[in-house]
PDB file of C-alpha atoms and ligand atoms in Angstrom:
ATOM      1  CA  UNK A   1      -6.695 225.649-161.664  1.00  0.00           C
ATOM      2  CA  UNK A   2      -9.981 223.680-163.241  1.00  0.00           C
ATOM      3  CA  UNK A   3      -9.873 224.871-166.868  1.00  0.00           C
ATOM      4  CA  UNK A   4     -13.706 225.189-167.913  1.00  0.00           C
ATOM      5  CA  UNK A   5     -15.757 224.830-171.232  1.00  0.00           C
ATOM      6  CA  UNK A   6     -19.052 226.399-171.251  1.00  0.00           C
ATOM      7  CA  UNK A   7     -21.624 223.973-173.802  1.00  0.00           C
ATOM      8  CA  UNK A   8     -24.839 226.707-173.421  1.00  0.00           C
ATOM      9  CA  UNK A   9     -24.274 230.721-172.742  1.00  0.00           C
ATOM     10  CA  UNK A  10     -27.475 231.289-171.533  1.00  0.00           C
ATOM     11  CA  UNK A  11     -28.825 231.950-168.261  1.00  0.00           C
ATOM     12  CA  UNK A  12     -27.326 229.483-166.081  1.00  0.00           C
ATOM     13  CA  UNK A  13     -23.963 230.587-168.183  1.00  0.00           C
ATOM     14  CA  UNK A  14     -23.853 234.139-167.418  1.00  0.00           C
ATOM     15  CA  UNK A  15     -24.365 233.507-163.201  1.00  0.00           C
ATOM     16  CA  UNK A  16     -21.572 230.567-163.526  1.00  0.00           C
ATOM     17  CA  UNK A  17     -19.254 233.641-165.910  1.00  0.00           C
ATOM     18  CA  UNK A  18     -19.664 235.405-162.457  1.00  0.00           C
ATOM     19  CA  UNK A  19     -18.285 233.816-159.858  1.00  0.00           C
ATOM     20  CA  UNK A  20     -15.450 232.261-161.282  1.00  0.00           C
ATOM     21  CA  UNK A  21     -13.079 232.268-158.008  1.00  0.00           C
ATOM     22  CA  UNK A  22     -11.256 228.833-158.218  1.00  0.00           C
ATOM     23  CA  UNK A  23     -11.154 227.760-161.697  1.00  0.00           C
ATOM     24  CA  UNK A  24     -11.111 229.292-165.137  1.00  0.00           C
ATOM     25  CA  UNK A  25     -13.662 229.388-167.477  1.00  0.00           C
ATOM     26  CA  UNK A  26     -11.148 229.226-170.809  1.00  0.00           C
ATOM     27  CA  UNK A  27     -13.601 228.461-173.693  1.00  0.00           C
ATOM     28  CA  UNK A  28     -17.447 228.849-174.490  1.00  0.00           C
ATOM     29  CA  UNK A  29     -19.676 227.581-177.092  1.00  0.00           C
ATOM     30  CA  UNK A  30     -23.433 228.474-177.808  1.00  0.00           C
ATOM     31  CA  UNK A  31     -25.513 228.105-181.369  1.00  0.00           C
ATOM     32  CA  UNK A  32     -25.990 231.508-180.923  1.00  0.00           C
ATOM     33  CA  UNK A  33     -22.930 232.949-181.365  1.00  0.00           C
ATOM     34  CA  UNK A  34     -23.337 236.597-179.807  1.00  0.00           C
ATOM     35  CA  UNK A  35     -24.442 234.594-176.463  1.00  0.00           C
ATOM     36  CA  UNK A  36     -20.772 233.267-176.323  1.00  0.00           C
ATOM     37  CA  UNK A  37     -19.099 236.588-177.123  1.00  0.00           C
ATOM     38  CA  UNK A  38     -21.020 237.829-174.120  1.00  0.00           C
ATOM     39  CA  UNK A  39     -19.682 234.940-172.168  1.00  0.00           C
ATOM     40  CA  UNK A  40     -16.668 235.982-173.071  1.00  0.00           C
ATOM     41  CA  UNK A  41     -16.473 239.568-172.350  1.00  0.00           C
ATOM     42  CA  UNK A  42     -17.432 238.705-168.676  1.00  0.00           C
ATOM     43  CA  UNK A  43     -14.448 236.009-168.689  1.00  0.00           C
ATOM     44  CA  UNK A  44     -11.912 236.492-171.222  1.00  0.00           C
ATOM     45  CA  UNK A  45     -12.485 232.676-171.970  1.00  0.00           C
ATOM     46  CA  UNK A  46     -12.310 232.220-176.072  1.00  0.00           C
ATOM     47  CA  UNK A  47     -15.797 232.255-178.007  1.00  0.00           C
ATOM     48  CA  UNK A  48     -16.199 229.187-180.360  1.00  0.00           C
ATOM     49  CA  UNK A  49     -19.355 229.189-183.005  1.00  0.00           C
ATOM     50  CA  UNK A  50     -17.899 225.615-184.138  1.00  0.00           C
ATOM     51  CA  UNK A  51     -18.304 222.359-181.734  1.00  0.00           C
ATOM     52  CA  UNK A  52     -15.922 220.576-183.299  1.00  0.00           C
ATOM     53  CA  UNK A  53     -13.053 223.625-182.401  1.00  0.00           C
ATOM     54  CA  UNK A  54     -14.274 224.560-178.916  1.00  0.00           C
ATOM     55  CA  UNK A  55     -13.939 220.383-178.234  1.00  0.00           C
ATOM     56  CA  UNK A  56     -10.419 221.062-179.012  1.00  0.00           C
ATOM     57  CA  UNK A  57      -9.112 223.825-176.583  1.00  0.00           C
ATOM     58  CA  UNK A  58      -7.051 222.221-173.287  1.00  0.00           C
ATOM     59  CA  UNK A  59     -10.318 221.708-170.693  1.00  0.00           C
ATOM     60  CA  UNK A  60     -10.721 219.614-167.943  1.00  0.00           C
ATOM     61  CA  UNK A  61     -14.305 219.722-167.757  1.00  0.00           C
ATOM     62  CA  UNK A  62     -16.830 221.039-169.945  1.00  0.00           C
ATOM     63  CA  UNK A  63     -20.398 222.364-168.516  1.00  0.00           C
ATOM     64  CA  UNK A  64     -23.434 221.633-170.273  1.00  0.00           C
ATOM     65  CA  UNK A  65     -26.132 224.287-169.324  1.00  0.00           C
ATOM     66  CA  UNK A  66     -27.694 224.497-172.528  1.00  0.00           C
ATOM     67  CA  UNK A  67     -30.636 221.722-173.740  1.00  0.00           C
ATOM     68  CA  UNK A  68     -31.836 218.144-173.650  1.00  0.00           C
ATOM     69  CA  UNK A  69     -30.597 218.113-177.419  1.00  0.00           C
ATOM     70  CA  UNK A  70     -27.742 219.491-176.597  1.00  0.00           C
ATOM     71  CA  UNK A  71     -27.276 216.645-174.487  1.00  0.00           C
ATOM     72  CA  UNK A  72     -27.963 214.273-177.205  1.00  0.00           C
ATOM     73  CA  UNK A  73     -25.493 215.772-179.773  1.00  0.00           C
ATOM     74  CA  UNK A  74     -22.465 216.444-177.891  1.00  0.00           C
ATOM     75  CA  UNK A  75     -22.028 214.850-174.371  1.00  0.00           C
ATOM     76  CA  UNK A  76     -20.551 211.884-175.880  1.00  0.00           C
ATOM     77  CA  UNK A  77     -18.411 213.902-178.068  1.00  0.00           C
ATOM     78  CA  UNK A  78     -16.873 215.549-175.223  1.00  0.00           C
ATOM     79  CA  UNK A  79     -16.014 212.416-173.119  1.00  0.00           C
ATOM     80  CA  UNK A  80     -14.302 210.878-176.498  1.00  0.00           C
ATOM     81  CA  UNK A  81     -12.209 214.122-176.383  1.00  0.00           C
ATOM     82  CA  UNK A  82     -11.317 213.254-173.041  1.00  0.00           C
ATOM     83  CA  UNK A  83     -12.466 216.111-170.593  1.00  0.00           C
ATOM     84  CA  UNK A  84     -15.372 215.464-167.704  1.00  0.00           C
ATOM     85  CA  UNK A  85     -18.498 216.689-168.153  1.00  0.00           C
ATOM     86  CA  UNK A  86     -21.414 218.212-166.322  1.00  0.00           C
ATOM     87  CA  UNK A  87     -24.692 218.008-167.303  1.00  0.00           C
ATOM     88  CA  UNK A  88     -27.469 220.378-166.324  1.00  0.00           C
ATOM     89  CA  UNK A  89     -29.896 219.317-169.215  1.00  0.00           C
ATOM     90  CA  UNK A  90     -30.307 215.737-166.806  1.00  0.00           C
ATOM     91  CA  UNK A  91     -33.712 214.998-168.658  1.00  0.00           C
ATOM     92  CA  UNK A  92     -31.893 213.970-171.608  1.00  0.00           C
ATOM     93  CA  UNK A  93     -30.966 210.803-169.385  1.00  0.00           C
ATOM     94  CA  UNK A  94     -34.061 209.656-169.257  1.00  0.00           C
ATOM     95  CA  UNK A  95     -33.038 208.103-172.589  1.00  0.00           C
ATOM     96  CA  UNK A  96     -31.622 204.889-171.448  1.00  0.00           C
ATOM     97  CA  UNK A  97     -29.553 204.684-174.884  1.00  0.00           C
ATOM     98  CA  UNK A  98     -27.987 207.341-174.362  1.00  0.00           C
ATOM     99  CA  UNK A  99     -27.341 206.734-170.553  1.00  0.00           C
ATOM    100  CA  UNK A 100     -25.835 203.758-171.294  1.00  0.00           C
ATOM    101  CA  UNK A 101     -23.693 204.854-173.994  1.00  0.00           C
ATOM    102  CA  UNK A 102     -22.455 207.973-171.905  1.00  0.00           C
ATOM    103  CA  UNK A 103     -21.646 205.816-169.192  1.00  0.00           C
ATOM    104  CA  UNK A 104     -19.542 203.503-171.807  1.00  0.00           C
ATOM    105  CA  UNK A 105     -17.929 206.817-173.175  1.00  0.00           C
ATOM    106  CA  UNK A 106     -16.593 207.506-170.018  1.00  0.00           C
ATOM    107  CA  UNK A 107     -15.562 204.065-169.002  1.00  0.00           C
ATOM    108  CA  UNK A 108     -13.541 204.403-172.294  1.00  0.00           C
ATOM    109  CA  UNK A 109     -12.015 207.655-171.477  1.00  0.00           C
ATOM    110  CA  UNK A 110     -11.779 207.486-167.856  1.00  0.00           C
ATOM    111  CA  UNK A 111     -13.548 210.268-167.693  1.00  0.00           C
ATOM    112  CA  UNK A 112     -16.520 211.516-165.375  1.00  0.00           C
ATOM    113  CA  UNK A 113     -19.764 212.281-165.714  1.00  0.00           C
ATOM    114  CA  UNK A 114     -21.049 215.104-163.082  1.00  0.00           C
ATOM    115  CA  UNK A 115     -24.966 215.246-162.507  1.00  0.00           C
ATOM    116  CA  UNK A 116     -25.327 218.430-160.674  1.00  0.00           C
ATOM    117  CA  UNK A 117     -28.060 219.396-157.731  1.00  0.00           C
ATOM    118  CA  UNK A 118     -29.375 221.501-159.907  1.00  0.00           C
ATOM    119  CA  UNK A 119     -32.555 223.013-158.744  1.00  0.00           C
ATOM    120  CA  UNK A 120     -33.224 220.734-155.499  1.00  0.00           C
ATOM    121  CA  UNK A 121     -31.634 219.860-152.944  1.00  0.00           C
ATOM    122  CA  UNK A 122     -31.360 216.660-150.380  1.00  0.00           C
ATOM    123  CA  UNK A 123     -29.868 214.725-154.177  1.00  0.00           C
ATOM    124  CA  UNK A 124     -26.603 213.006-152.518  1.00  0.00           C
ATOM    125  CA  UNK A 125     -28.261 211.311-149.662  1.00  0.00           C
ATOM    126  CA  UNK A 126     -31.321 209.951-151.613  1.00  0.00           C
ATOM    127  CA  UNK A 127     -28.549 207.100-152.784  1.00  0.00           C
ATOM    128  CA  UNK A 128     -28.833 205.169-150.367  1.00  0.00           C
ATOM    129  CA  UNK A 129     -32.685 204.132-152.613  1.00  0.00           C
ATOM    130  CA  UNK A 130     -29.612 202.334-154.679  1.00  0.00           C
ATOM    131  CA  UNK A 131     -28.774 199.821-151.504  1.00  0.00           C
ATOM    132  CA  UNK A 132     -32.028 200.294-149.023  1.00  0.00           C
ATOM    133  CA  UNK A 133     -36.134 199.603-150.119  1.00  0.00           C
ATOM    134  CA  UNK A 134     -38.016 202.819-151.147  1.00  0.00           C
ATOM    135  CA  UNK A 135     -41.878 202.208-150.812  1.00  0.00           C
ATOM    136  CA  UNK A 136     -42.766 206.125-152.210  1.00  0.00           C
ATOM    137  CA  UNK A 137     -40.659 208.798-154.049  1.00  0.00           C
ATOM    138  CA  UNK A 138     -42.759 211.381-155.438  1.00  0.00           C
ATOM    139  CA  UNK A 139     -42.046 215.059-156.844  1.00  0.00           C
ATOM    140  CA  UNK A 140     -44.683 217.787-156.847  1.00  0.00           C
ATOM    141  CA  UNK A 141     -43.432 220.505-158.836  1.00  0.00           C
ATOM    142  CA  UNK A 142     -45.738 223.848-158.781  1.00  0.00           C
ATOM    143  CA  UNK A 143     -44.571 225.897-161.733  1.00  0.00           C
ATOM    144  CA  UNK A 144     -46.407 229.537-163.101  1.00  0.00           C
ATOM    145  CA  UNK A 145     -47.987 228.887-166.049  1.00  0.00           C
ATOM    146  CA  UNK A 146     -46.510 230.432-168.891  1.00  0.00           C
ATOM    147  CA  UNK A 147     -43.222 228.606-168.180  1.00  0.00           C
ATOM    148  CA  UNK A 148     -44.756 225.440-168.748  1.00  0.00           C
ATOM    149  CA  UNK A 149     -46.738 227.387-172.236  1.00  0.00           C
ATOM    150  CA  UNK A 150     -49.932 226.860-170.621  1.00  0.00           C
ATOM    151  CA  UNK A 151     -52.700 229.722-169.989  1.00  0.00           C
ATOM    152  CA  UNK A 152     -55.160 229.354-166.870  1.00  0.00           C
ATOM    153  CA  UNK A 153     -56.088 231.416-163.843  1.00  0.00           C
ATOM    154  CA  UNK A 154     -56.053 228.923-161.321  1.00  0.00           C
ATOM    155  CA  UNK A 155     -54.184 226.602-160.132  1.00  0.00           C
ATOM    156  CA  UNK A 156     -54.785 223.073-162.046  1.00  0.00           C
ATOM    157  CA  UNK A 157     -52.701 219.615-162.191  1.00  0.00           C
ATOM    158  CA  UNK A 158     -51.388 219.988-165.715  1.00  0.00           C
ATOM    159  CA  UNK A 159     -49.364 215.945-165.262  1.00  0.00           C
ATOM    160  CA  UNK A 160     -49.070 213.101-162.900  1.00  0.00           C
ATOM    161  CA  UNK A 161     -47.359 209.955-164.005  1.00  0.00           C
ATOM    162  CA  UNK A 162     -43.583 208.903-164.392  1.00  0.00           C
ATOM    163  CA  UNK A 163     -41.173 211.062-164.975  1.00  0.00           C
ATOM    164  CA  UNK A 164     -39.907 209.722-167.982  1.00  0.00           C
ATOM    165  CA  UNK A 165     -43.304 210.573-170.003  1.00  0.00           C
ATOM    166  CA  UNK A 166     -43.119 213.895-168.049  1.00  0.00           C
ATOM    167  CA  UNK A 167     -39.813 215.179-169.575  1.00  0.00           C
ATOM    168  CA  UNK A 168     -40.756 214.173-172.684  1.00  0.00           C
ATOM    169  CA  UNK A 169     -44.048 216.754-172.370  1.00  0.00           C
ATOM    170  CA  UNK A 170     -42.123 218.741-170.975  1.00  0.00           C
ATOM    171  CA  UNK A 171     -38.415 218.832-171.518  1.00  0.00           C
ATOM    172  CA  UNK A 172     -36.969 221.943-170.247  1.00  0.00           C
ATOM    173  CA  UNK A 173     -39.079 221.426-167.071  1.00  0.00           C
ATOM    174  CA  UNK A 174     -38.812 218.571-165.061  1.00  0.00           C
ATOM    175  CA  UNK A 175     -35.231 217.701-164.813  1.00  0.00           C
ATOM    176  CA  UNK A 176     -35.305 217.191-161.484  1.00  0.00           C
ATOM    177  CA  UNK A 177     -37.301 214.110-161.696  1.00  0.00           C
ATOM    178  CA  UNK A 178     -34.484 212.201-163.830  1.00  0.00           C
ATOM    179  CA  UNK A 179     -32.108 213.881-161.442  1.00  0.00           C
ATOM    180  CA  UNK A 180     -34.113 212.202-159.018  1.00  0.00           C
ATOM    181  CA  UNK A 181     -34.440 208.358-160.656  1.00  0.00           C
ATOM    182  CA  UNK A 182     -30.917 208.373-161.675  1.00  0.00           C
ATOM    183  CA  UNK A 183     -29.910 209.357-157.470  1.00  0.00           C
ATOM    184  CA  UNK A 184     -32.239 206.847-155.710  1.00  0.00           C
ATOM    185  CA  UNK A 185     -32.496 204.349-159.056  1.00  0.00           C
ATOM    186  CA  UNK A 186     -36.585 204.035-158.280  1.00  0.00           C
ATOM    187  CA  UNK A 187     -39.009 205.544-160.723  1.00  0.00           C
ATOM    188  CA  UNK A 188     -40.093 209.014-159.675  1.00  0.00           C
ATOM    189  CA  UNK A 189     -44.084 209.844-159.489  1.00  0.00           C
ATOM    190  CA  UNK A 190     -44.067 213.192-160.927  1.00  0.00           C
ATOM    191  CA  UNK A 191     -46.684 215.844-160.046  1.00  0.00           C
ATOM    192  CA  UNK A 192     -46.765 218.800-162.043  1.00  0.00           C
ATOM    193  CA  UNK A 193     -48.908 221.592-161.111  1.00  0.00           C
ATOM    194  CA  UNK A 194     -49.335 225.544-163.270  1.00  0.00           C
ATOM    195  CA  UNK A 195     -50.403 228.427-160.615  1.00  0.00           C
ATOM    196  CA  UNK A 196     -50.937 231.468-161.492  1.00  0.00           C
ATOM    197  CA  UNK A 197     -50.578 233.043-158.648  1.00  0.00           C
ATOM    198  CA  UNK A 198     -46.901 231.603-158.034  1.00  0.00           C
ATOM    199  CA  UNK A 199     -43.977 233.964-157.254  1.00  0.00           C
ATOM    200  CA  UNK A 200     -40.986 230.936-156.791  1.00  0.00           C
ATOM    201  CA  UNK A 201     -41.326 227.427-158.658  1.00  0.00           C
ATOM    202  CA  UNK A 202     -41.715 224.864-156.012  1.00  0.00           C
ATOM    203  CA  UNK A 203     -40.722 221.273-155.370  1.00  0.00           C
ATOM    204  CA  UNK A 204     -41.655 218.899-153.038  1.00  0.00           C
ATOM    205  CA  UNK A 205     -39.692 215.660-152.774  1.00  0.00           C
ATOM    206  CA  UNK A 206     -41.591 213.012-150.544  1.00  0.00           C
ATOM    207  CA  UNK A 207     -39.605 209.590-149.849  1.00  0.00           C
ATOM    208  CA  UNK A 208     -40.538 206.844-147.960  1.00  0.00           C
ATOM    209  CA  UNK A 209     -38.817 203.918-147.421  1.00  0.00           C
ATOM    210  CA  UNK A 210     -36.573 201.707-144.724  1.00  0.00           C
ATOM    211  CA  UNK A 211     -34.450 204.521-143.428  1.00  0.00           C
ATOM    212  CA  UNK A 212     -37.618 206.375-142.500  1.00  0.00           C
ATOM    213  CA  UNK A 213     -39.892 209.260-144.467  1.00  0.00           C
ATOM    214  CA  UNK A 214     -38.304 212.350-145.678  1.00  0.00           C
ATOM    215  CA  UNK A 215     -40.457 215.818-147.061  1.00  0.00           C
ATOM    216  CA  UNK A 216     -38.418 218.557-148.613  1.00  0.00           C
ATOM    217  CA  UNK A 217     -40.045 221.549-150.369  1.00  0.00           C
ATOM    218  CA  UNK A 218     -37.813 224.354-151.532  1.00  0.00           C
ATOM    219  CA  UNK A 219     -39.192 227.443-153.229  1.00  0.00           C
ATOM    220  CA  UNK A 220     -36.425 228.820-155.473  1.00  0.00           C
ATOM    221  CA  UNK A 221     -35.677 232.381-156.468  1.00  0.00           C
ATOM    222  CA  UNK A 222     -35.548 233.190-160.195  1.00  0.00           C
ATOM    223  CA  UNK A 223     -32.380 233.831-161.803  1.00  0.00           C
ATOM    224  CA  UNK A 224     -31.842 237.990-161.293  1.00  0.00           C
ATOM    225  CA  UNK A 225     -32.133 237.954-164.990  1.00  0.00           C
ATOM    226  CA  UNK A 226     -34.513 235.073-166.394  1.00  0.00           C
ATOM    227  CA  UNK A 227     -37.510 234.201-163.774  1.00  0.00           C
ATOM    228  CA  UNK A 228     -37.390 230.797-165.831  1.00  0.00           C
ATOM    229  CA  UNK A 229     -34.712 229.737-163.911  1.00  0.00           C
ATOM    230  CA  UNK A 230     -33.775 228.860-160.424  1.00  0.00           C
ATOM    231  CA  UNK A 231     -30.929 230.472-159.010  1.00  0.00           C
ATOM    232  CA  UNK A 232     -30.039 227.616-156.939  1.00  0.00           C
ATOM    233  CA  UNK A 233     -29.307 225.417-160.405  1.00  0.00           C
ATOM    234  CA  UNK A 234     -26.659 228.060-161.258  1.00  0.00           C
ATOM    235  CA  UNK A 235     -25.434 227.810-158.240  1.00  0.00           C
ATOM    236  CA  UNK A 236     -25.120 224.300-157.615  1.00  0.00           C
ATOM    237  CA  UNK A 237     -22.839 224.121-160.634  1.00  0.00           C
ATOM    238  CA  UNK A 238     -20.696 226.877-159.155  1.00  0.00           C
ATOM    239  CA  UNK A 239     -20.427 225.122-155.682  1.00  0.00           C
ATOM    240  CA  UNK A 240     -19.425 222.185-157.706  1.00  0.00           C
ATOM    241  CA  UNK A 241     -16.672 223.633-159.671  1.00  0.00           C
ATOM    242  CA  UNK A 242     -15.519 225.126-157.251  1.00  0.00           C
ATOM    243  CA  UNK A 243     -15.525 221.893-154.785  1.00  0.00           C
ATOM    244  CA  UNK A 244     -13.576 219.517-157.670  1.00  0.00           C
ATOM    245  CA  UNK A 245     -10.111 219.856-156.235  1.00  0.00           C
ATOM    246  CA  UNK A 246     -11.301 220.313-152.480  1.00  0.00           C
ATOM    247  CA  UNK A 247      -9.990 216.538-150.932  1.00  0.00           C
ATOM    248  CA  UNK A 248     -12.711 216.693-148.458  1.00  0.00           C
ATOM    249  CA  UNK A 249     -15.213 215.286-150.155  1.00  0.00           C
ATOM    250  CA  UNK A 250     -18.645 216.470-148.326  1.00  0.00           C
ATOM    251  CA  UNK A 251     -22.255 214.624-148.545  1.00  0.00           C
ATOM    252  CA  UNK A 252     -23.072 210.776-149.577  1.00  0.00           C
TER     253      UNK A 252
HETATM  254  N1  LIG B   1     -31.171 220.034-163.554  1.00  0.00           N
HETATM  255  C1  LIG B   1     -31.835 221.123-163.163  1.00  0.00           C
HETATM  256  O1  LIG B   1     -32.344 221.184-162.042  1.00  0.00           O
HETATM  257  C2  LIG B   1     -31.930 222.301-164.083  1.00  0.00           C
HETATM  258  C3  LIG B   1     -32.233 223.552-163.560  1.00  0.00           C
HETATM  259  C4  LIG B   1     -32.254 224.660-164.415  1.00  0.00           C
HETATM  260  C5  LIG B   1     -32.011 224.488-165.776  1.00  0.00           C
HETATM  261  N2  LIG B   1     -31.774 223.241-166.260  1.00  0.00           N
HETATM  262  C6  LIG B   1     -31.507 223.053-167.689  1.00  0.00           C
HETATM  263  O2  LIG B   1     -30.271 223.662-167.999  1.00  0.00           O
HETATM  264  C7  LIG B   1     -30.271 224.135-169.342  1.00  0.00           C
HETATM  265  C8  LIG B   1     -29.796 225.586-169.386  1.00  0.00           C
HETATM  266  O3  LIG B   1     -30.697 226.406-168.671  1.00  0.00           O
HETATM  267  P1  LIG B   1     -30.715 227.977-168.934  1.00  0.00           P
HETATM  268  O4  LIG B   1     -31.768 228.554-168.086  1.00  0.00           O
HETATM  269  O5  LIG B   1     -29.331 228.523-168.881  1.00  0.00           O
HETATM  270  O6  LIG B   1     -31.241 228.013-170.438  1.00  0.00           O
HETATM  271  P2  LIG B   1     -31.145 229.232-171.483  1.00  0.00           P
HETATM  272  O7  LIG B   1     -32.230 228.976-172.469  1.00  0.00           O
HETATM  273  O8  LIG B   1     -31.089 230.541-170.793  1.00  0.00           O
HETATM  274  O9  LIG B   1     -29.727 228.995-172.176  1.00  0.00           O
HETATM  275  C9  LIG B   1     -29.444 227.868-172.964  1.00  0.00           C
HETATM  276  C10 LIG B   1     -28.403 228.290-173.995  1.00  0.00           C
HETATM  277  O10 LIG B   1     -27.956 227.106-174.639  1.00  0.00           O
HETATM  278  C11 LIG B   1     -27.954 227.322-176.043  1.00  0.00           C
HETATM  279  N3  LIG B   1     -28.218 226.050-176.686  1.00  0.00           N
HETATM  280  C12 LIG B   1     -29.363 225.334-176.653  1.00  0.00           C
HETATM  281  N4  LIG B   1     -29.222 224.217-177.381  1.00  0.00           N
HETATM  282  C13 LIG B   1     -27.961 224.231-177.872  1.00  0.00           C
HETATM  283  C14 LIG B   1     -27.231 223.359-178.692  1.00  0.00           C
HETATM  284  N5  LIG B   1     -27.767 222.236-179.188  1.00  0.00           N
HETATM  285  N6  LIG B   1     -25.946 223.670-178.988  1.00  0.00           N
HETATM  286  C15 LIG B   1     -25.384 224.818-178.510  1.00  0.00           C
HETATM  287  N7  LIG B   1     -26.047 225.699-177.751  1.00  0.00           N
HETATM  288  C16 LIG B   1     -27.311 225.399-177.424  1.00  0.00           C
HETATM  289  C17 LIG B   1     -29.049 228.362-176.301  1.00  0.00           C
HETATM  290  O11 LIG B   1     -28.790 229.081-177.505  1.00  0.00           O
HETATM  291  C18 LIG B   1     -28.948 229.223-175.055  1.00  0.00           C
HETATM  292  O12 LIG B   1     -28.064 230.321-175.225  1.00  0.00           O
HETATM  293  C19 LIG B   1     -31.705 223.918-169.870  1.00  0.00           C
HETATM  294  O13 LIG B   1     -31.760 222.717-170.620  1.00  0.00           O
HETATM  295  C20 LIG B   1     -32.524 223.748-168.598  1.00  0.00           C
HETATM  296  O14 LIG B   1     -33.674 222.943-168.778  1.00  0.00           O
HETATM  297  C21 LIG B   1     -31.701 222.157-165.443  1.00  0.00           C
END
């Protein structure tokens, strides 16, 4: 069975700590210590306050679902230590250092590096940007307000422009866009709307290119216990795990 390392016992964590049919979560790590013990009270997998000893335990893939810094200070770390890893916090590839120096980790290592759905769907086919012309690839994202730490009461455009100088306004919001660029390997126009009035955070992926036009909007449910996150990303990770040693391989 997958042996799992948890990087980030937050939200996304706890759904993941759930539904654990298939492989076993066997460590966990968080900056906040008492978030891993509660990761591990729903698993049995073995709380670690220290990186460098949680990098040590016998995983085959580790799970980042924690922060764009996160990202930063540890992915490479845990490809050197030889395990896979998946990360969530996909923003933090906007950094084309550290994109190339991930992919050179892993090279190294033989390792992979897993870039989940997260909280879209329609990622796997979009590829095909990599071998066929896209003319348009935009993302409108409609978020509620206060997760993006604005305050209005009305809907207003709070960005539109690439994606890289969107996740850098706002980092724990928009990782779908990099998601997005590194899929199709176009830049992503990124439109980022705050309503009030919102009850799911929407996106709306609009591609046009030679295979045709493609609109997706999907409306995602909160997590059951943070409305700042969508369910689906939590899920997508699951379906992922879960899917590793499956030898039909399904999608692009
Ligand atoms: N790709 C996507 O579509 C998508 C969707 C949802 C969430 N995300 C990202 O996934 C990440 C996790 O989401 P969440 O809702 O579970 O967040 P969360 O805030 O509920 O949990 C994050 C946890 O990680 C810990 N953490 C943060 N930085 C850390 C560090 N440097 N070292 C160790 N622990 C650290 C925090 O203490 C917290 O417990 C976020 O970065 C979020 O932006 C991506």
């Amino acid at each position: 069975m997958i042996k799992v390392g948890l990087l980030g016992c937050g939200n996304v964590a706890h759904v993941i700590a759930r539904d654990t049919e298939g492989f076993e979560i066997k460590a966990c790590f968080d900056l906040m210590h008492e978030r891993a013990e509660e990761i591990a009270e729903i698993t049995g997998a073995e709380p670690f306050s220290s990186f460098e000893e949680f990098i040590q335990e016998d995983l085959d893939i580790v799970v980042e679902a924690a922060s764009v810094a996160a990202v930063h200070e540890f992915a490479e770390k845990v490809l050197d230590n030889e395990k896979d890893i998946v990360i969530l916090s996909v923003g933090a590839l906007a950094d084309p250092e550290l994109k190339n120096s991930l992919r050179d980790a892993a090279k190294k290592t033989g390792r992979s590096i897993y870039i989940p759905s997260g909280a879209i769907m329609g990622l796997d086919n979009l590829k095909i940007g990599r071998i066929s012309n896209i003319s348009k690839l935009l993302l409108r994202s409609t978020k509620n307000p206060r997760s993006l730490g604005i305050e209005t009461d009305k809907k207003m455009l709070v960005f539109s422009g690439r994606a890289d100088e969107c996740i850098r306004r706002f980092p724990k919001n928009i990782n779908v866009a990099i998601a997005l660029e590194l899929a199709t390997g176009h830049d992503v126009e990124v439109e980022l709307w705050a309503d009030p009035a919102l009850k799911r955070n929407t996106h709306e992926i609009i591609v046009e290119g030679d295979f045709g036009n493609f609109n997706l909007k999907i409306e995602n449910k909160p997590c059951p216990d943070n409305p700042a996150t969508s369910y689906l990303a939590a899920l997508s990770i699951i379906t992922l795990l879960k899917n590793l040693e499956d030898p039909i391989k399904i999608g692009t």
